[in-house]
């Protein structure tokens, strides 16, 4: 297993299969396609199924244990099941999706080898959902989440980006996962540096504090220094008792912004849909092409990418005398 100069082993890869998406979420830096007819062939600029599988077979040689398929919306790829079937058996597979294509397809994904699924869901009201996603697919998403649970892809993690537009929906979302078996909630800190709308930011620590007040139990997860909150009731004055967590929902916060510990515990390499490797999700100045994606080109580029991985906060970005985050001069022009 390879590790970078900061002692971080790379145990997983995050592979984008497309940058296309049928949603146009207000917080996303990509422009969505709007409603589409359904899954399609890969575009000319997207890695083929052969390219993806060849990459996974090579990084398996270096001890990579997990792969997460992402987009855009990865389920727009009609060859997704083929890719899953051909993924090395040693790798745990997961998928991040908006859920619209899960109805009628979740069982096939499970049979093809998918282990887990994350579904983006920022609101439980159709109108609020449509305002955020610019999509009228609320019912499809709800059906898709249930289809994933029924197919055995549970626990299904609901991904919710927490920012000005959604902060008021957190309470009901926590209650939703506490009441519905097979669901967990992942609250994702809004990253203004990716969207350019800092006025939408909220203090994520307030969410941590609120969850700590109402949680039956709090766990510390080593990966990314995350906390997990087991919540059975969102009313702090309630007498409800979850006992051994049997009736509690699990809520986890992903808070990478200005979080050096988060970056210090990152163990993934990213792959763009075009076949570029990058050591950090937040950077676009560290892209490395895998050329024609021969096995040797993949090996060489993967080794270089891991060797040059740098924690985003605390190394690539450092705090100046005014406590502002600035690019470390060591990496300017590198």
PDB file of C-alpha atoms in Angstrom, residues 18-172:
ATOM      1  CA  UNK A  18     -19.370  11.480 -15.695  1.00  0.00           C
ATOM      2  CA  UNK A  19     -19.765  15.186 -15.035  1.00  0.00           C
ATOM      3  CA  UNK A  20     -23.305  15.095 -16.448  1.00  0.00           C
ATOM      4  CA  UNK A  21     -26.214  15.402 -14.043  1.00  0.00           C
ATOM      5  CA  UNK A  22     -29.990  15.600 -14.398  1.00  0.00           C
ATOM      6  CA  UNK A  23     -30.165  17.974 -11.395  1.00  0.00           C
ATOM      7  CA  UNK A  24     -28.977  21.574 -11.252  1.00  0.00           C
ATOM      8  CA  UNK A  25     -28.462  22.024  -7.505  1.00  0.00           C
ATOM      9  CA  UNK A  26     -27.929  25.622  -6.451  1.00  0.00           C
ATOM     10  CA  UNK A  27     -24.812  24.790  -4.425  1.00  0.00           C
ATOM     11  CA  UNK A  28     -23.100  22.758  -7.160  1.00  0.00           C
ATOM     12  CA  UNK A  29     -20.305  24.235  -9.268  1.00  0.00           C
ATOM     13  CA  UNK A  30     -21.395  22.207 -12.325  1.00  0.00           C
ATOM     14  CA  UNK A  31     -24.324  23.170 -14.519  1.00  0.00           C
ATOM     15  CA  UNK A  32     -26.936  20.428 -14.628  1.00  0.00           C
ATOM     16  CA  UNK A  33     -28.514  19.012 -17.767  1.00  0.00           C
ATOM     17  CA  UNK A  34     -32.072  19.179 -16.495  1.00  0.00           C
ATOM     18  CA  UNK A  35     -34.450  16.259 -16.944  1.00  0.00           C
ATOM     19  CA  UNK A  36     -33.064  13.529 -19.203  1.00  0.00           C
ATOM     20  CA  UNK A  37     -34.565  10.434 -20.762  1.00  0.00           C
ATOM     21  CA  UNK A  38     -32.394   8.136 -18.723  1.00  0.00           C
ATOM     22  CA  UNK A  39     -29.042   6.327 -18.715  1.00  0.00           C
ATOM     23  CA  UNK A  40     -26.811   6.804 -21.747  1.00  0.00           C
ATOM     24  CA  UNK A  41     -23.623   5.610 -23.372  1.00  0.00           C
ATOM     25  CA  UNK A  42     -20.442   7.264 -22.087  1.00  0.00           C
ATOM     26  CA  UNK A  43     -19.484  10.519 -23.786  1.00  0.00           C
ATOM     27  CA  UNK A  44     -16.319  10.656 -25.867  1.00  0.00           C
ATOM     28  CA  UNK A  45     -14.474  12.506 -23.082  1.00  0.00           C
ATOM     29  CA  UNK A  46     -15.480   9.994 -20.391  1.00  0.00           C
ATOM     30  CA  UNK A  47     -13.505   6.919 -19.415  1.00  0.00           C
ATOM     31  CA  UNK A  48     -14.891   3.751 -20.952  1.00  0.00           C
ATOM     32  CA  UNK A  49     -15.830   0.757 -18.821  1.00  0.00           C
ATOM     33  CA  UNK A  50     -12.565  -0.865 -19.933  1.00  0.00           C
ATOM     34  CA  UNK A  51     -10.585   2.191 -18.792  1.00  0.00           C
ATOM     35  CA  UNK A  52     -12.258   2.227 -15.373  1.00  0.00           C
ATOM     36  CA  UNK A  53     -11.767  -1.496 -14.801  1.00  0.00           C
ATOM     37  CA  UNK A  54      -8.145  -1.394 -15.950  1.00  0.00           C
ATOM     38  CA  UNK A  55      -7.472   1.442 -13.495  1.00  0.00           C
ATOM     39  CA  UNK A  56      -9.085  -0.479 -10.621  1.00  0.00           C
ATOM     40  CA  UNK A  57      -7.131  -3.631 -11.431  1.00  0.00           C
ATOM     41  CA  UNK A  58      -3.875  -1.652 -11.320  1.00  0.00           C
ATOM     42  CA  UNK A  59      -4.546   0.146  -8.031  1.00  0.00           C
ATOM     43  CA  UNK A  60      -5.623  -3.167  -6.517  1.00  0.00           C
ATOM     44  CA  UNK A  61      -1.955  -4.123  -6.895  1.00  0.00           C
ATOM     45  CA  UNK A  62      -1.170  -1.296  -4.438  1.00  0.00           C
ATOM     46  CA  UNK A  63      -3.622  -2.481  -1.790  1.00  0.00           C
ATOM     47  CA  UNK A  64      -6.563  -0.190  -2.584  1.00  0.00           C
ATOM     48  CA  UNK A  65      -9.557  -1.699  -0.788  1.00  0.00           C
ATOM     49  CA  UNK A  66     -12.469   0.606  -1.616  1.00  0.00           C
ATOM     50  CA  UNK A  67     -13.900   2.403  -4.614  1.00  0.00           C
ATOM     51  CA  UNK A  68     -16.682   4.982  -4.614  1.00  0.00           C
ATOM     52  CA  UNK A  69     -18.308   5.767  -7.963  1.00  0.00           C
ATOM     53  CA  UNK A  70     -19.485   9.366  -8.311  1.00  0.00           C
ATOM     54  CA  UNK A  71     -20.418  11.969 -10.898  1.00  0.00           C
ATOM     55  CA  UNK A  72     -22.093  14.216 -11.827  1.00  0.00           C
ATOM     56  CA  UNK A  73     -24.760  11.555 -11.679  1.00  0.00           C
ATOM     57  CA  UNK A  74     -23.052   8.169 -12.182  1.00  0.00           C
ATOM     58  CA  UNK A  75     -26.340   6.383 -12.876  1.00  0.00           C
ATOM     59  CA  UNK A  76     -26.542   8.272 -16.177  1.00  0.00           C
ATOM     60  CA  UNK A  77     -23.991   5.692 -17.308  1.00  0.00           C
ATOM     61  CA  UNK A  78     -25.922   2.716 -18.624  1.00  0.00           C
ATOM     62  CA  UNK A  79     -22.779   0.576 -18.307  1.00  0.00           C
ATOM     63  CA  UNK A  80     -22.625   1.120 -14.518  1.00  0.00           C
ATOM     64  CA  UNK A  81     -23.719  -2.451 -13.807  1.00  0.00           C
ATOM     65  CA  UNK A  82     -21.018  -3.766 -16.133  1.00  0.00           C
ATOM     66  CA  UNK A  83     -18.378  -1.694 -14.340  1.00  0.00           C
ATOM     67  CA  UNK A  84     -19.551  -3.012 -10.967  1.00  0.00           C
ATOM     68  CA  UNK A  85     -19.521  -6.611 -12.177  1.00  0.00           C
ATOM     69  CA  UNK A  86     -15.952  -6.217 -13.422  1.00  0.00           C
ATOM     70  CA  UNK A  87     -14.625  -4.385 -10.361  1.00  0.00           C
ATOM     71  CA  UNK A  88     -12.042  -6.543  -8.525  1.00  0.00           C
ATOM     72  CA  UNK A  89     -13.715  -8.757  -5.926  1.00  0.00           C
ATOM     73  CA  UNK A  90     -11.341  -7.519  -3.223  1.00  0.00           C
ATOM     74  CA  UNK A  91     -12.788  -4.002  -3.385  1.00  0.00           C
ATOM     75  CA  UNK A  92     -15.765  -2.718  -1.448  1.00  0.00           C
ATOM     76  CA  UNK A  93     -17.934  -0.705  -3.825  1.00  0.00           C
ATOM     77  CA  UNK A  94     -20.152   2.277  -3.056  1.00  0.00           C
ATOM     78  CA  UNK A  95     -22.062   4.823  -5.096  1.00  0.00           C
ATOM     79  CA  UNK A  96     -23.102   8.442  -4.659  1.00  0.00           C
ATOM     80  CA  UNK A  97     -26.283   9.283  -6.582  1.00  0.00           C
ATOM     81  CA  UNK A  98     -29.249  11.624  -6.548  1.00  0.00           C
ATOM     82  CA  UNK A  99     -31.468   8.543  -6.511  1.00  0.00           C
ATOM     83  CA  UNK A 100     -33.718   9.273  -9.484  1.00  0.00           C
ATOM     84  CA  UNK A 101     -32.682   6.131 -11.365  1.00  0.00           C
ATOM     85  CA  UNK A 102     -32.673   3.759  -8.383  1.00  0.00           C
ATOM     86  CA  UNK A 103     -36.322   2.637  -8.817  1.00  0.00           C
ATOM     87  CA  UNK A 104     -36.201  -0.471 -10.980  1.00  0.00           C
ATOM     88  CA  UNK A 105     -32.412  -0.544 -10.974  1.00  0.00           C
ATOM     89  CA  UNK A 106     -31.352  -0.902  -7.339  1.00  0.00           C
ATOM     90  CA  UNK A 107     -31.643  -4.708  -7.352  1.00  0.00           C
ATOM     91  CA  UNK A 108     -29.512  -4.972 -10.496  1.00  0.00           C
ATOM     92  CA  UNK A 109     -26.837  -2.787  -8.883  1.00  0.00           C
ATOM     93  CA  UNK A 110     -26.807  -4.960  -5.785  1.00  0.00           C
ATOM     94  CA  UNK A 111     -26.566  -8.107  -7.900  1.00  0.00           C
ATOM     95  CA  UNK A 112     -23.736  -6.550  -9.907  1.00  0.00           C
ATOM     96  CA  UNK A 113     -21.712  -6.101  -6.727  1.00  0.00           C
ATOM     97  CA  UNK A 114     -22.638  -2.724  -5.236  1.00  0.00           C
ATOM     98  CA  UNK A 115     -22.218  -2.720  -1.449  1.00  0.00           C
ATOM     99  CA  UNK A 116     -23.543   0.675  -0.334  1.00  0.00           C
ATOM    100  CA  UNK A 117     -25.221   3.775  -1.698  1.00  0.00           C
ATOM    101  CA  UNK A 118     -25.305   7.449  -0.698  1.00  0.00           C
ATOM    102  CA  UNK A 119     -28.316   9.407  -1.930  1.00  0.00           C
ATOM    103  CA  UNK A 120     -28.262  13.204  -2.076  1.00  0.00           C
ATOM    104  CA  UNK A 121     -31.370  14.562  -0.385  1.00  0.00           C
ATOM    105  CA  UNK A 122     -31.509  18.090   0.978  1.00  0.00           C
ATOM    106  CA  UNK A 123     -35.203  18.431   1.887  1.00  0.00           C
ATOM    107  CA  UNK A 124     -38.281  16.337   2.682  1.00  0.00           C
ATOM    108  CA  UNK A 125     -40.791  18.760   1.178  1.00  0.00           C
ATOM    109  CA  UNK A 126     -41.319  18.552  -2.626  1.00  0.00           C
ATOM    110  CA  UNK A 127     -41.352  22.328  -3.111  1.00  0.00           C
ATOM    111  CA  UNK A 128     -38.272  22.897  -0.970  1.00  0.00           C
ATOM    112  CA  UNK A 129     -36.561  19.997  -2.734  1.00  0.00           C
ATOM    113  CA  UNK A 130     -37.365  21.489  -6.145  1.00  0.00           C
ATOM    114  CA  UNK A 131     -36.050  24.900  -5.109  1.00  0.00           C
ATOM    115  CA  UNK A 132     -32.652  23.445  -4.159  1.00  0.00           C
ATOM    116  CA  UNK A 133     -32.239  20.855  -6.916  1.00  0.00           C
ATOM    117  CA  UNK A 134     -34.063  22.675  -9.734  1.00  0.00           C
ATOM    118  CA  UNK A 135     -35.796  19.354 -10.326  1.00  0.00           C
ATOM    119  CA  UNK A 136     -39.270  17.933  -9.903  1.00  0.00           C
ATOM    120  CA  UNK A 137     -37.970  14.447  -9.160  1.00  0.00           C
ATOM    121  CA  UNK A 138     -38.823  14.365  -5.438  1.00  0.00           C
ATOM    122  CA  UNK A 139     -41.119  11.331  -5.676  1.00  0.00           C
ATOM    123  CA  UNK A 140     -38.571   9.419  -7.745  1.00  0.00           C
ATOM    124  CA  UNK A 141     -35.875  10.091  -5.153  1.00  0.00           C
ATOM    125  CA  UNK A 142     -38.090   8.914  -2.286  1.00  0.00           C
ATOM    126  CA  UNK A 143     -38.957   5.769  -4.255  1.00  0.00           C
ATOM    127  CA  UNK A 144     -35.292   5.295  -5.067  1.00  0.00           C
ATOM    128  CA  UNK A 145     -34.227   5.450  -1.420  1.00  0.00           C
ATOM    129  CA  UNK A 146     -36.804   2.821  -0.520  1.00  0.00           C
ATOM    130  CA  UNK A 147     -35.759   0.683  -3.490  1.00  0.00           C
ATOM    131  CA  UNK A 148     -32.162   0.781  -2.262  1.00  0.00           C
ATOM    132  CA  UNK A 149     -33.209  -0.274   1.239  1.00  0.00           C
ATOM    133  CA  UNK A 150     -35.371  -3.074  -0.173  1.00  0.00           C
ATOM    134  CA  UNK A 151     -32.501  -4.279  -2.364  1.00  0.00           C
ATOM    135  CA  UNK A 152     -30.244  -4.665   0.667  1.00  0.00           C
ATOM    136  CA  UNK A 153     -28.050  -1.637   0.004  1.00  0.00           C
ATOM    137  CA  UNK A 154     -28.638  -0.490   3.558  1.00  0.00           C
ATOM    138  CA  UNK A 155     -27.807   1.418   5.534  1.00  0.00           C
ATOM    139  CA  UNK A 156     -28.579   4.001   2.855  1.00  0.00           C
ATOM    140  CA  UNK A 157     -26.815   7.259   3.680  1.00  0.00           C
ATOM    141  CA  UNK A 158     -28.723  10.425   2.876  1.00  0.00           C
ATOM    142  CA  UNK A 159     -26.303  13.216   1.965  1.00  0.00           C
ATOM    143  CA  UNK A 160     -27.525  16.670   2.966  1.00  0.00           C
ATOM    144  CA  UNK A 161     -25.494  19.819   2.273  1.00  0.00           C
ATOM    145  CA  UNK A 162     -25.984  22.205   5.187  1.00  0.00           C
ATOM    146  CA  UNK A 163     -26.088  25.866   4.183  1.00  0.00           C
ATOM    147  CA  UNK A 164     -28.408  28.835   4.490  1.00  0.00           C
ATOM    148  CA  UNK A 165     -31.130  27.273   2.318  1.00  0.00           C
ATOM    149  CA  UNK A 166     -31.218  23.909   4.147  1.00  0.00           C
ATOM    150  CA  UNK A 167     -30.240  24.627   7.765  1.00  0.00           C
ATOM    151  CA  UNK A 168     -33.898  24.827   8.787  1.00  0.00           C
ATOM    152  CA  UNK A 169     -34.552  21.336   7.420  1.00  0.00           C
ATOM    153  CA  UNK A 170     -31.930  19.507   9.506  1.00  0.00           C
ATOM    154  CA  UNK A 171     -34.282  18.789  12.424  1.00  0.00           C
ATOM    155  CA  UNK A 172     -36.887  16.973  10.297  1.00  0.00           C
TER     156      UNK A 172
END
